[in-house]
């Protein structure tokens, strides 16, 4: 399965897993994603 958010997907290095139309709930704390800070820096405005 693939998410339709191409730019947002670039921002997230490791993201939620989509299986059969449902997201798998992470077992650890937080949202279960890893932000790609290099991409954040590229899109930063100020």
PDB file of N, CA and C in Angstrom, residues 1-3 15-25:
ATOM      1  N   UNK A   1       0.839  -1.185   0.000  1.00  0.00           N
ATOM      2  CA  UNK A   1       0.000   0.000   0.000  1.00  0.00           C
ATOM      3  C   UNK A   1       0.877   1.238   0.000  1.00  0.00           C
ATOM      4  N   UNK A   2       0.387   2.288  -0.636  1.00  0.00           N
ATOM      5  CA  UNK A   2       1.167   3.514  -0.715  1.00  0.00           C
ATOM      6  C   UNK A   2       0.307   4.711  -0.354  1.00  0.00           C
ATOM      7  N   UNK A   3       0.893   5.641   0.394  1.00  0.00           N
ATOM      8  CA  UNK A   3       0.174   6.845   0.772  1.00  0.00           C
ATOM      9  C   UNK A   3       0.214   7.854  -0.367  1.00  0.00           C
ATOM     10  N   UNK A  15       7.801   5.705   8.765  1.00  0.00           N
ATOM     11  CA  UNK A  15       6.451   6.111   9.104  1.00  0.00           C
ATOM     12  C   UNK A  15       5.545   4.988   9.540  1.00  0.00           C
ATOM     13  N   UNK A  16       4.277   5.312   9.569  1.00  0.00           N
ATOM     14  CA  UNK A  16       3.248   4.362   9.945  1.00  0.00           C
ATOM     15  C   UNK A  16       3.108   3.301   8.864  1.00  0.00           C
ATOM     16  N   UNK A  17       2.735   2.108   9.262  1.00  0.00           N
ATOM     17  CA  UNK A  17       2.560   1.002   8.328  1.00  0.00           C
ATOM     18  C   UNK A  17       1.082   0.887   7.985  1.00  0.00           C
ATOM     19  N   UNK A  18       0.772   0.914   6.690  1.00  0.00           N
ATOM     20  CA  UNK A  18      -0.603   0.793   6.215  1.00  0.00           C
ATOM     21  C   UNK A  18      -0.805  -0.619   5.689  1.00  0.00           C
ATOM     22  N   UNK A  19      -1.733  -1.355   6.300  1.00  0.00           N
ATOM     23  CA  UNK A  19      -2.018  -2.725   5.885  1.00  0.00           C
ATOM     24  C   UNK A  19      -3.521  -2.895   5.766  1.00  0.00           C
ATOM     25  N   UNK A  20      -3.966  -3.310   4.589  1.00  0.00           N
ATOM     26  CA  UNK A  20      -5.388  -3.561   4.336  1.00  0.00           C
ATOM     27  C   UNK A  20      -6.244  -2.352   4.693  1.00  0.00           C
ATOM     28  N   UNK A  21      -5.724  -1.150   4.412  1.00  0.00           N
ATOM     29  CA  UNK A  21      -6.485   0.067   4.659  1.00  0.00           C
ATOM     30  C   UNK A  21      -6.468   0.560   6.094  1.00  0.00           C
ATOM     31  N   UNK A  22      -5.639  -0.022   6.951  1.00  0.00           N
ATOM     32  CA  UNK A  22      -5.555   0.379   8.352  1.00  0.00           C
ATOM     33  C   UNK A  22      -4.102   0.629   8.740  1.00  0.00           C
ATOM     34  N   UNK A  23      -3.896   1.605   9.618  1.00  0.00           N
ATOM     35  CA  UNK A  23      -2.563   1.861  10.144  1.00  0.00           C
ATOM     36  C   UNK A  23      -2.314   0.972  11.353  1.00  0.00           C
ATOM     37  N   UNK A  24      -1.115   0.418  11.429  1.00  0.00           N
ATOM     38  CA  UNK A  24      -0.719  -0.377  12.583  1.00  0.00           C
ATOM     39  C   UNK A  24      -0.349   0.569  13.722  1.00  0.00           C
ATOM     40  N   UNK A  25      -0.885   0.334  14.894  1.00  0.00           N
ATOM     41  CA  UNK A  25      -0.601   1.172  16.058  1.00  0.00           C
ATOM     42  C   UNK A  25       0.802   0.848  16.564  1.00  0.00           C
TER      43      UNK A  25
END
